[in-house]
Coordinates of C-alpha atoms in Angstrom, one line a residue:
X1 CA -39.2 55.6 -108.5
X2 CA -39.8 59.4 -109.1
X3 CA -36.0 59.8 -109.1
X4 CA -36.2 57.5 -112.1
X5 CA -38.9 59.9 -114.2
X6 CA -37.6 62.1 -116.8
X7 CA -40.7 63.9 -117.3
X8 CA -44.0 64.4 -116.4
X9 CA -46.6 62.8 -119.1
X10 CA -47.9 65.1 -121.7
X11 CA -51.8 66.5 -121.7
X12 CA -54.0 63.3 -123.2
X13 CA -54.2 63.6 -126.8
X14 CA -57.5 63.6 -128.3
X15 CA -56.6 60.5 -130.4
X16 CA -55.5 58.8 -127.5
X17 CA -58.7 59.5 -125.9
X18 CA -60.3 57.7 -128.8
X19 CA -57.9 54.9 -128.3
X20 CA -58.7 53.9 -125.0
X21 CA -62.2 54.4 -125.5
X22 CA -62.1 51.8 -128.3
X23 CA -60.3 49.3 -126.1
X24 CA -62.3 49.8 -123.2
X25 CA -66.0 49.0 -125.3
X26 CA -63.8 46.3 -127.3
X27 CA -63.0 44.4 -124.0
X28 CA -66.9 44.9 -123.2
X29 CA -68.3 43.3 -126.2
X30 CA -65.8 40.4 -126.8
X31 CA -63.6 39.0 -123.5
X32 CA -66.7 38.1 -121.5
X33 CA -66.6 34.9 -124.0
X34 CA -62.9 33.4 -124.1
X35 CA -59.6 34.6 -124.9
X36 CA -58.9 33.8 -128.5
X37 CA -58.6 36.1 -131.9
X38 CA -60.7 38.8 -129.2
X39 CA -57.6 39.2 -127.0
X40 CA -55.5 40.9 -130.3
X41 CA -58.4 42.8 -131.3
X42 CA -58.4 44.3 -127.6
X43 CA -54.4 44.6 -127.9
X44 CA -54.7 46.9 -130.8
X45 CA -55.9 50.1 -130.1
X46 CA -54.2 49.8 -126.4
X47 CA -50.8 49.3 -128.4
X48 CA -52.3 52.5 -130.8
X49 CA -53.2 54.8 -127.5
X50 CA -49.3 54.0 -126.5
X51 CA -48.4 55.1 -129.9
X52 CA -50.3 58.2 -129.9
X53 CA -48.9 59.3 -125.7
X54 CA -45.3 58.7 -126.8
X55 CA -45.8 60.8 -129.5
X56 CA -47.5 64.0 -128.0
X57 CA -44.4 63.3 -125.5
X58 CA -42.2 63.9 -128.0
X59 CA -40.4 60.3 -128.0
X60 CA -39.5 58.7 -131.2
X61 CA -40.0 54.8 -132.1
X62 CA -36.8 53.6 -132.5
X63 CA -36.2 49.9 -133.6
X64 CA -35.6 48.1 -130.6
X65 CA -39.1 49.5 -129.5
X66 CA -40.9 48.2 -132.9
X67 CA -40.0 45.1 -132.5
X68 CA -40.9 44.6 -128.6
X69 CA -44.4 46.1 -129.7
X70 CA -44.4 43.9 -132.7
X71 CA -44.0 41.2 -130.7
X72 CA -45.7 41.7 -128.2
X73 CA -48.6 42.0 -130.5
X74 CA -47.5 38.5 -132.4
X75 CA -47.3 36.6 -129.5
X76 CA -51.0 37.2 -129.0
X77 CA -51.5 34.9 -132.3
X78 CA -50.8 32.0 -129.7
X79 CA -54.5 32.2 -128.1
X80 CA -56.2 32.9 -131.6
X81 CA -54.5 29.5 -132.8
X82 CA -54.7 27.2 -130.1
X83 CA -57.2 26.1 -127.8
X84 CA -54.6 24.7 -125.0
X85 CA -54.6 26.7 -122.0
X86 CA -50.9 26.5 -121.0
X87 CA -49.1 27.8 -124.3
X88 CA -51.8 30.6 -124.7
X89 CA -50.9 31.9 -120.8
X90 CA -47.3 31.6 -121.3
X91 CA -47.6 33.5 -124.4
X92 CA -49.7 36.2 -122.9
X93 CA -47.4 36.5 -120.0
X94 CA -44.9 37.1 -122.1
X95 CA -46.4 39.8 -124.6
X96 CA -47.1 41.6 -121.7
X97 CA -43.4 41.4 -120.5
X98 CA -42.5 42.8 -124.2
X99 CA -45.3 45.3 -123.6
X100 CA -43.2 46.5 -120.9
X101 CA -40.0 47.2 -123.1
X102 CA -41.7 48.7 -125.7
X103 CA -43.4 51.2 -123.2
X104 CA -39.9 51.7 -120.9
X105 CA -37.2 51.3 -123.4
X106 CA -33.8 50.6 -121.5
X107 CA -31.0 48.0 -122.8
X108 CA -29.6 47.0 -119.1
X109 CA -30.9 44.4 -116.9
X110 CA -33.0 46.4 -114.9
X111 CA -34.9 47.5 -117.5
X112 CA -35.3 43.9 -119.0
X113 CA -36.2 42.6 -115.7
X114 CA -38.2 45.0 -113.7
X115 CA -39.9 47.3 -116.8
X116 CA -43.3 45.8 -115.6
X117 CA -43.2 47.6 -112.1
X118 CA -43.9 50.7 -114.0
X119 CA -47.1 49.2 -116.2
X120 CA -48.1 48.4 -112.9
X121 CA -47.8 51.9 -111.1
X122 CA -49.3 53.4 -114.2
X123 CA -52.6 51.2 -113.1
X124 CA -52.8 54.2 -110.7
X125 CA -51.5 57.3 -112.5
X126 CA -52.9 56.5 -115.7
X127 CA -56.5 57.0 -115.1
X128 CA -56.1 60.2 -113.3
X129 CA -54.0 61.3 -116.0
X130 CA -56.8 60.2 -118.3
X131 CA -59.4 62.2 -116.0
X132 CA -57.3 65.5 -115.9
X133 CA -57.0 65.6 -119.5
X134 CA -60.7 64.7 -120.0
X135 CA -61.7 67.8 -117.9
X136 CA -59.5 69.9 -119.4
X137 CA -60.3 68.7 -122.7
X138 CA -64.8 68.9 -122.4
X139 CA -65.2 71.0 -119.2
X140 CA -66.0 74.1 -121.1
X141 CA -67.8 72.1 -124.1
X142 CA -71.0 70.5 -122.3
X143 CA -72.8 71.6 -125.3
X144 CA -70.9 69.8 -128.0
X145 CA -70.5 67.0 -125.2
X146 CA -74.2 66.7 -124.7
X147 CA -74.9 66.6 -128.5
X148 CA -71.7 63.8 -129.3
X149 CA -74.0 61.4 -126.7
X150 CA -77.2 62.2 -128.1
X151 CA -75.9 61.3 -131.6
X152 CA -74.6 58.4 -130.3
X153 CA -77.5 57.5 -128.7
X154 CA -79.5 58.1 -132.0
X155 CA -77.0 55.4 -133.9
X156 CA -77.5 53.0 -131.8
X157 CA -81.4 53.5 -131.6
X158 CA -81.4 53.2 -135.5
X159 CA -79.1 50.2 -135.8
X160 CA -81.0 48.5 -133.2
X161 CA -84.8 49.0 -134.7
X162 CA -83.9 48.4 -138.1
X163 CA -81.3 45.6 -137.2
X164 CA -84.3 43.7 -135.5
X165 CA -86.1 44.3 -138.6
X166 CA -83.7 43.2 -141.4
X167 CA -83.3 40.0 -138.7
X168 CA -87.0 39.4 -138.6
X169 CA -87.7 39.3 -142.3
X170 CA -84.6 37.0 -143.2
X171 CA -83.2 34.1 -141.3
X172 CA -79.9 34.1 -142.7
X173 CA -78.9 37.5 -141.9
X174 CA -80.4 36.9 -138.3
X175 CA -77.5 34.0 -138.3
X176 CA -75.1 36.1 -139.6
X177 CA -75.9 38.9 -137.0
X178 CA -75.9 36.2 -134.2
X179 CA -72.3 35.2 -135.5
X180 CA -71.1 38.3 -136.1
X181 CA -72.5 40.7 -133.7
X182 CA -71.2 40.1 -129.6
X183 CA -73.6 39.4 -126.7
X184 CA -74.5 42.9 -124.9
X185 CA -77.4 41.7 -122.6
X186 CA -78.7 42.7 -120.0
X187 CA -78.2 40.3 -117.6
X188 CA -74.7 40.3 -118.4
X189 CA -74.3 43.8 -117.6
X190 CA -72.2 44.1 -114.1
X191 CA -69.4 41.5 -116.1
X192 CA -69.7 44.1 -118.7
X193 CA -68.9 46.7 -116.7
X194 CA -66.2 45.0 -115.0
X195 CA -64.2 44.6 -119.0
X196 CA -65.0 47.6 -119.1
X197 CA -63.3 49.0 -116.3
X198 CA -60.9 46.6 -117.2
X199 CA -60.0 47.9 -120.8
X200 CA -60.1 51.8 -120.0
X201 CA -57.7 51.5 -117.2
X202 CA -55.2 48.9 -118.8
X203 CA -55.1 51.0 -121.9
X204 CA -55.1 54.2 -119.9
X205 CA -51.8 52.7 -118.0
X206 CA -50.1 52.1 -121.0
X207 CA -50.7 55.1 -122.7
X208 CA -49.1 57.3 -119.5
X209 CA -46.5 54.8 -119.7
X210 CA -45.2 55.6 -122.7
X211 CA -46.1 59.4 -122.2
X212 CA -43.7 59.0 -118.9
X213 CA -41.9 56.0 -119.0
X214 CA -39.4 55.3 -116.2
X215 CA -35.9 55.3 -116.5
X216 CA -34.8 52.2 -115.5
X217 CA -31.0 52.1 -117.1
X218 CA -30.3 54.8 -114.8
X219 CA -30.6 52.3 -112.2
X220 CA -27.0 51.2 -111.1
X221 CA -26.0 48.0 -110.4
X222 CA -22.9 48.0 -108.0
X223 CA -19.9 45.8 -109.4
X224 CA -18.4 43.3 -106.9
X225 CA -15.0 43.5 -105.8
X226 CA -12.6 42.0 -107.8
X227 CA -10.8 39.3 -106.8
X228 CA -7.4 37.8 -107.5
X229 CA -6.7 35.5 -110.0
X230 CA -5.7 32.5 -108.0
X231 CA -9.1 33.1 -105.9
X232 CA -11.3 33.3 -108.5
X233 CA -9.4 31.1 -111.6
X234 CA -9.4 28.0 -109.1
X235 CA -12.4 26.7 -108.2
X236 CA -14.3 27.5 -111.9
X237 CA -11.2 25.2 -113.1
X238 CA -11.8 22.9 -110.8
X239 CA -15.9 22.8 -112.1
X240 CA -14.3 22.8 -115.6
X241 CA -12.4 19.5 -115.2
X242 CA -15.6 17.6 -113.3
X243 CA -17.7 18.8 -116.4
X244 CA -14.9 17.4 -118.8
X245 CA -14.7 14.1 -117.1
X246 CA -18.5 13.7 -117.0
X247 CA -18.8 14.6 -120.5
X248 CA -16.0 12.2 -121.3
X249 CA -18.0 9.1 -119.7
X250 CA -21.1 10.5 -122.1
X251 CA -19.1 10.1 -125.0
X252 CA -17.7 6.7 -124.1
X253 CA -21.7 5.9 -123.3
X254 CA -22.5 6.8 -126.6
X255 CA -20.1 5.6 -128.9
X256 CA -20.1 2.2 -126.4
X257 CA -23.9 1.6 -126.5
X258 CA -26.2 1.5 -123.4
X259 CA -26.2 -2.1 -122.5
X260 CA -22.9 -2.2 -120.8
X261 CA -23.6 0.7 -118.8
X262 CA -27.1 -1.0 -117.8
X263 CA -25.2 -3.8 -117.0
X264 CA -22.9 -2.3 -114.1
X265 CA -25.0 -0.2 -113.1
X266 CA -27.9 -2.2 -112.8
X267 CA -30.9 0.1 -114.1
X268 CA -33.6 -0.4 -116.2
X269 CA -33.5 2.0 -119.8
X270 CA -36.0 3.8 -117.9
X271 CA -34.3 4.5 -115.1
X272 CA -31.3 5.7 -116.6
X273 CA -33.0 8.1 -118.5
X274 CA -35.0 9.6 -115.6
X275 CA -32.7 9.7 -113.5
X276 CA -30.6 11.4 -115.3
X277 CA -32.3 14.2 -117.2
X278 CA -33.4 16.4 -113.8
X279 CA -30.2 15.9 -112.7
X280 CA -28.5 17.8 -115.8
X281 CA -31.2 20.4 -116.1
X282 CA -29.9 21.2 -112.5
X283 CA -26.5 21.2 -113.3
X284 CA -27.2 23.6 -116.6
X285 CA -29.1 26.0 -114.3
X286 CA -26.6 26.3 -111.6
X287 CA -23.9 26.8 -114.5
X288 CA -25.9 29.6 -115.2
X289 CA -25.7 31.0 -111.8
X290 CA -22.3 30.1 -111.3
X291 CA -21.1 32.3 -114.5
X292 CA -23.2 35.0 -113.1
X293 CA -21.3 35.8 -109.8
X294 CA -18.1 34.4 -111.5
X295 CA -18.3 37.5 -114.0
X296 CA -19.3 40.0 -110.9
X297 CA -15.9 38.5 -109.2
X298 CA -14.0 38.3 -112.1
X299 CA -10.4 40.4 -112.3
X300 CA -10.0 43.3 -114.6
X301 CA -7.1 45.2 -113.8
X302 CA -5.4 44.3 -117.3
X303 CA -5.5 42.7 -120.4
X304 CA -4.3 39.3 -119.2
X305 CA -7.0 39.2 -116.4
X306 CA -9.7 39.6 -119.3
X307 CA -8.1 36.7 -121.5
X308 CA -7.6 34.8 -118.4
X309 CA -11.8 35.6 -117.9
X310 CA -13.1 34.6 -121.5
X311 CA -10.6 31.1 -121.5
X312 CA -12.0 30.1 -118.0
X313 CA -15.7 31.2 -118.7
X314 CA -15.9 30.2 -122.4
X315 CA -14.4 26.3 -121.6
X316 CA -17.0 26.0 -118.8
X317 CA -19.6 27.4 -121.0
X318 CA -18.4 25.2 -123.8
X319 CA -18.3 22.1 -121.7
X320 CA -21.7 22.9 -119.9
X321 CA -23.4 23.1 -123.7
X322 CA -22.5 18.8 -124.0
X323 CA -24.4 18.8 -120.9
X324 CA -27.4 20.3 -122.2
X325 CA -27.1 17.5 -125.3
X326 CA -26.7 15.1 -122.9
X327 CA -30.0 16.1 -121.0
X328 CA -31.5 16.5 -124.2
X329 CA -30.3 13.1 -125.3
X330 CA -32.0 11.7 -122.0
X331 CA -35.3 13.1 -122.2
X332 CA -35.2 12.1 -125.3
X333 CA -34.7 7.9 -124.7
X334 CA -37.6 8.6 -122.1
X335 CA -39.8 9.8 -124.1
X336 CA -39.5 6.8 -126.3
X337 CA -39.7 4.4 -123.3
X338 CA -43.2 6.5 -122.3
X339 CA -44.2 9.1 -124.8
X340 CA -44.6 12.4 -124.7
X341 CA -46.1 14.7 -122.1
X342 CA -46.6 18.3 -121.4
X343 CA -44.0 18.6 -118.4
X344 CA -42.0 16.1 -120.9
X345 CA -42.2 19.1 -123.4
X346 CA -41.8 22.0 -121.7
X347 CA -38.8 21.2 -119.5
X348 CA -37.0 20.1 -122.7
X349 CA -37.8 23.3 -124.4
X350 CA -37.1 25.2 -121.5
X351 CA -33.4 23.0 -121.5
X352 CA -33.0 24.1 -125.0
X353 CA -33.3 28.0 -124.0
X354 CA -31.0 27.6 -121.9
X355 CA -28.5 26.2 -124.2
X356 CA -29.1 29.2 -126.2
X357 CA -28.3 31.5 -123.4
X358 CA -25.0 30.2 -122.9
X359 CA -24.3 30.7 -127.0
X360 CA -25.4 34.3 -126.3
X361 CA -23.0 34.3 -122.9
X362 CA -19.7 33.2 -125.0
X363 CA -20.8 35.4 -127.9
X364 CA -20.8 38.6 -125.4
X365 CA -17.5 37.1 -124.5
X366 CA -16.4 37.4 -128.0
X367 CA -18.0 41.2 -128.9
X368 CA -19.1 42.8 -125.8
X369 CA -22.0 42.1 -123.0
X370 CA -23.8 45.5 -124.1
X371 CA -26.6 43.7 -126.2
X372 CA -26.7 41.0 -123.8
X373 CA -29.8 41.4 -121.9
X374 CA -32.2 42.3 -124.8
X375 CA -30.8 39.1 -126.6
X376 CA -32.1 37.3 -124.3
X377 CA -34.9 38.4 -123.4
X378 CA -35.8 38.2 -127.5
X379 CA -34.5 34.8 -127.5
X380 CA -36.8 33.9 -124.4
X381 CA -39.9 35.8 -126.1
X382 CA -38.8 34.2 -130.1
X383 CA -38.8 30.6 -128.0
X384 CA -42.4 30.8 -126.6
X385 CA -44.0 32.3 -129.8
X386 CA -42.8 29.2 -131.2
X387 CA -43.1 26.8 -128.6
X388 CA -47.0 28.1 -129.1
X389 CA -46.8 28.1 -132.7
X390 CA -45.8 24.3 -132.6
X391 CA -48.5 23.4 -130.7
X392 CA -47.4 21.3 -127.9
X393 CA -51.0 19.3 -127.6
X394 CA -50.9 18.3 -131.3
X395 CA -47.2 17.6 -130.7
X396 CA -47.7 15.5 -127.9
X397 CA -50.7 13.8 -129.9
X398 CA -48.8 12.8 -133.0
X399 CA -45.8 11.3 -130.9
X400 CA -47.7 9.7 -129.0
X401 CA -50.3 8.4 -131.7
X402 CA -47.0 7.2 -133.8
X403 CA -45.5 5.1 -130.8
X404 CA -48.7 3.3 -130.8
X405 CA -48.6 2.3 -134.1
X406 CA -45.3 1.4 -133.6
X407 CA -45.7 -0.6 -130.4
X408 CA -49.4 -0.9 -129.4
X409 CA -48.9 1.0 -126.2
X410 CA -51.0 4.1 -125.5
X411 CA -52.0 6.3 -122.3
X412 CA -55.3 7.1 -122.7
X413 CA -56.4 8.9 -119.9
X414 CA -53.5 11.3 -120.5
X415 CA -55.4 11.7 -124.6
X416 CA -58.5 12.6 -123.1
X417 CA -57.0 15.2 -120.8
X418 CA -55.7 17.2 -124.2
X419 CA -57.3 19.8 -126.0
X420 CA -58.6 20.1 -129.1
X421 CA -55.3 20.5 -130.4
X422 CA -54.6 16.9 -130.5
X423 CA -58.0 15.9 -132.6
X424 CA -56.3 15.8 -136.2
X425 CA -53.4 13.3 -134.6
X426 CA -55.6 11.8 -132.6
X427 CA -58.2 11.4 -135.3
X428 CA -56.0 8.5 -137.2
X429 CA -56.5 6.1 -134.2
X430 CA -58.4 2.7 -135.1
X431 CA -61.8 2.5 -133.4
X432 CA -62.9 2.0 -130.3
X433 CA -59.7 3.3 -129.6
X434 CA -60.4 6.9 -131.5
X435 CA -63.8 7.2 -129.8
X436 CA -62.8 6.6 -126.1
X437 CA -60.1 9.4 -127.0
X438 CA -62.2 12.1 -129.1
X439 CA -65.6 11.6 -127.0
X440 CA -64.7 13.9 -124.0
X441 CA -63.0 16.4 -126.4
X442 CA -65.9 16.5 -128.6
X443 CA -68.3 16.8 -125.7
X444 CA -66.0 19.7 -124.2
X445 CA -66.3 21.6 -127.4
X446 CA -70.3 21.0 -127.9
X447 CA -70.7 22.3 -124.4
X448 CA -68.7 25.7 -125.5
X449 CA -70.5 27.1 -128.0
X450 CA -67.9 30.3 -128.2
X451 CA -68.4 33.1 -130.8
X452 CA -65.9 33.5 -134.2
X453 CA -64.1 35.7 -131.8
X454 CA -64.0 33.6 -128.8
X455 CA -63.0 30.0 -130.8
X456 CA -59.4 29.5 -131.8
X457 CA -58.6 28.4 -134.7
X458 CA -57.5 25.0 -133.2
X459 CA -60.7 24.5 -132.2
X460 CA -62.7 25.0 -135.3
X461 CA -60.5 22.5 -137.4
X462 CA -61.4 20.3 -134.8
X463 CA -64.9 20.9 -134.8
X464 CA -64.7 20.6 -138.2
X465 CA -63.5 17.1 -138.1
X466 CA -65.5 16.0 -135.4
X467 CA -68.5 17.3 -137.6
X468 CA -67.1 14.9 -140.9
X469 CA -66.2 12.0 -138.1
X470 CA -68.3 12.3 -135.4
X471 CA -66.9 9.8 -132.3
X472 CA -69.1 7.3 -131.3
X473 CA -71.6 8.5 -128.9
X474 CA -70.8 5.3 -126.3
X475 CA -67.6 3.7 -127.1
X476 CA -66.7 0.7 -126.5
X477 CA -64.9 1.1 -122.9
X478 CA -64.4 -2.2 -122.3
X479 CA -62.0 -2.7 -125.4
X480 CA -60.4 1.3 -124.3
X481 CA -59.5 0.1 -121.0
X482 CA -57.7 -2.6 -122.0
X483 CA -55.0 -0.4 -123.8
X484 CA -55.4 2.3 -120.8
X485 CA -54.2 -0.5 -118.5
X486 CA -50.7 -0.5 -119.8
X487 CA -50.1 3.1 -117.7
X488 CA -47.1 3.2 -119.3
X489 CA -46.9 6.8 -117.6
X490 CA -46.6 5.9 -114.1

């Protein structure tokens, strides 16, 4: 990696000294309570100490950078929104993957895919970076050192008497303190320490990351040896033609109806969807791995090798995009066999993605693979800030809310595993029905009790409708489990 490192980081800037010290007393006072709005807050002035390194290292913030940062810093939204777990990780995962490009830069694939290595290294380097420029920075100032703590110290003497005070004499703004102010007690001082910790050194990492980012487009990626065009041309034609004739019987399916092929085949509706759907999601990944070596392979000693490349390569990508509609299409008739679920929803948005990559693969086709990998690794980042966004617990909810008034048929042990999310959808149920489902959500939320920094904002409308509609304390089981008997997701 040091062969990779254009320079070494520039002395820690006094404002990003600041920086770090904001985010470290940030993560103190509000994650010990819940990732929510608090998690951007955090994000902030780490992203700012970044700003401020890159800068006293002389690099400029060029586009591409901006909007990795940007959204990096948008995805974070997810968690202040909703109160599902699953989305908000993903999202975070993610915004730290962007973190990563807006720290490193680069265009290639190794930059794209292993930019994180070096946030991670930086866990090391950055706080003895930090250190070094601390010392250098207040090692011959103890005196205006000494008098910076005592002031501080002073501050928060004053703001403490005359807080308790003000909070004494007047109720409400003892409530608004409780609300607005964050728990710092004692007894919760080693975790406070910990996010601490936690804050200066992540913020600390980026910062030294920017300040010395590593170079990963100068890592080279050996191309394979070509190979001739009978070699390579026959066996991707040969895929080409099984994909055409499988696409062909999907088009006779769907312009022929379903019964027929129910018929001869002798499966249920279910069945056929099922079955099928995994299947294809299979057969769209492998397409994708296929093209991959294909292209390393691929002959380019002329111009009729590279038309020979983009009319093999765009067919197959052309015929393996009808696939993805036909998986689509098949999760699709499950879903209204047996609702919606989260594995339901996410392996049909992660379908979709794929589809898109493909576009992207026979566009570079068309104009050049040079803006390939960051086009994709926008797309995947553009497809979880809305796959958050849509809130796949609400989603789920509705659907699954609307094919019980269509048909009667509910799961309701899968409702009462959802988050707060799903209360406005699953709010228009008819009683008992809306009680057996809102009761353990409703108890999950009373038992939280989160600050206005620790509460998303999912969970407040929720609370908010539980409040106007509260769900009947002991429901009516009996009636519930009649309805929960039809399991129509086994």
């Amino acid at each position: 990696m040091a062969g990779l490192q254009v320079r070494s980081p520039a002395p820690v800037r006094t404002a990003t000294l600041w920086a770090v010290l904001a985010t470290g007393l940030l993560s103190m006072l509000l994650l010990g309570d819940g990732l929510a709005l608090n998690l951007l807050l955090v994000a902030i002035p780490a992203a700012l100490a970044a700003y401020f390194a890159g800068r006293a290292a002389g690099r400029r913030t060029r586009a591409w950078t901006l909007a990795w940062g940007v959204g990096g810093l948008g995805l974070l939204i997810v968690p202040a929104l909703r109160d599902a777990d699953w989305p908000s990780f993903l999202a975070v995962v993610t915004a730290i993957a962007l973190g990563s490009l807006a720290l490193h830069g680069g265009r290639t694939w190794p930059a794209v895919l292993l930019g994180p290595i070096g946030v991670f290294n930086s866990l090391v380097t950055g706080p003895a970076w930090g250190w070094r420029g601390l010392r250098e920075r207040f090692g011959g100032a103890r005196r205006s050192v000494g008098a910076g703590l005592r002031a501080l110290a002073v501050s928060a003497v004053l703001l403490l008497v005359f807080g308790a005070l003000f909070a004494g004499a007047d109720a409400a703004f003892a409530d608004l303190l409780g609300d607005l102010v964050p728990d710092a007690s004692v007894s919760g001082g080693p975790w406070h320490a910990v996010l601490l910790v936690f804050g200066l050194v992540g913020a600390l990492a980026a910062a030294h990351t920017a300040a010395a980012p590593v170079q990963w487009d100068r890592v080279v990626v050996p191309e394979g040896r070509p190979r001739g065009r009978f070699e390579w041309a026959l066996p991707l034609i040969v895929l080409a033609v099984l994909f055409a004739a499988f696409n062909a019987v999907q088009l006779a399916v769907l312009f022929g109806g379903y019964d027929a092929v129910l018929k001869n085949t002798g499966q249920t509706y279910a069945q056929y969807a099922r079955q099928g759907f995994w299947q294809l999601l299979l057969v769209t990944l492998l397409t994708l791995l296929v093209i991959v070596f294909a292209l390393r392979w691929a002959p380019r000693d002329d111009a009729g090798d590279r038309k020979l490349v983009r009319g093999v390569l765009g067919t197959l990508c052309g015929l393996a995009l009808v696939v993805v509609a036909s998986a689509v299409r098949r999760m699709d008739m499950y879903v209204e066999a047996y609702g919606l679920t989260r594995l339901r929803v996410s392996v049909v948005a992660v379908e979709l993605w794929l589809g898109l990559v493909i576009v992207l693969i026979m566009a570079a086709g068309v104009w050049g693979a040079r803006w390939l990998p960051r086009a994709v690794a926008a797309s995947a980042a553009a497809g979880v800030l809305a796959f958050g966004l849509l809130s796949p617990d609400g989603l789920i909810a509705e659907r699954n809310v609307q094919r019980y008034e269509d048909t009667g048929k509910f799961d309701l042990d899968y409702a009462r595993d959802l988050s707060a999310d799903a209360v406005p959808a699953l709010d228009r149920l008819r009683e008992p029905l809306r009680s057996c489902a809102l009761r353990p959500i409703a108890d999950d939320l009373e038992a939280a009790d989160a600050p206005w920094y620790a509460t998303s904002w999912g969970e407040a409308r929720a609370q908010d409708i539980l409040h106007d509609r509260p769900p009947a304390k002991d429901p009516d089981w009996s009636a519930c489990s009649r309805v929960a008997d039809d399991l129509m997701y086994r």
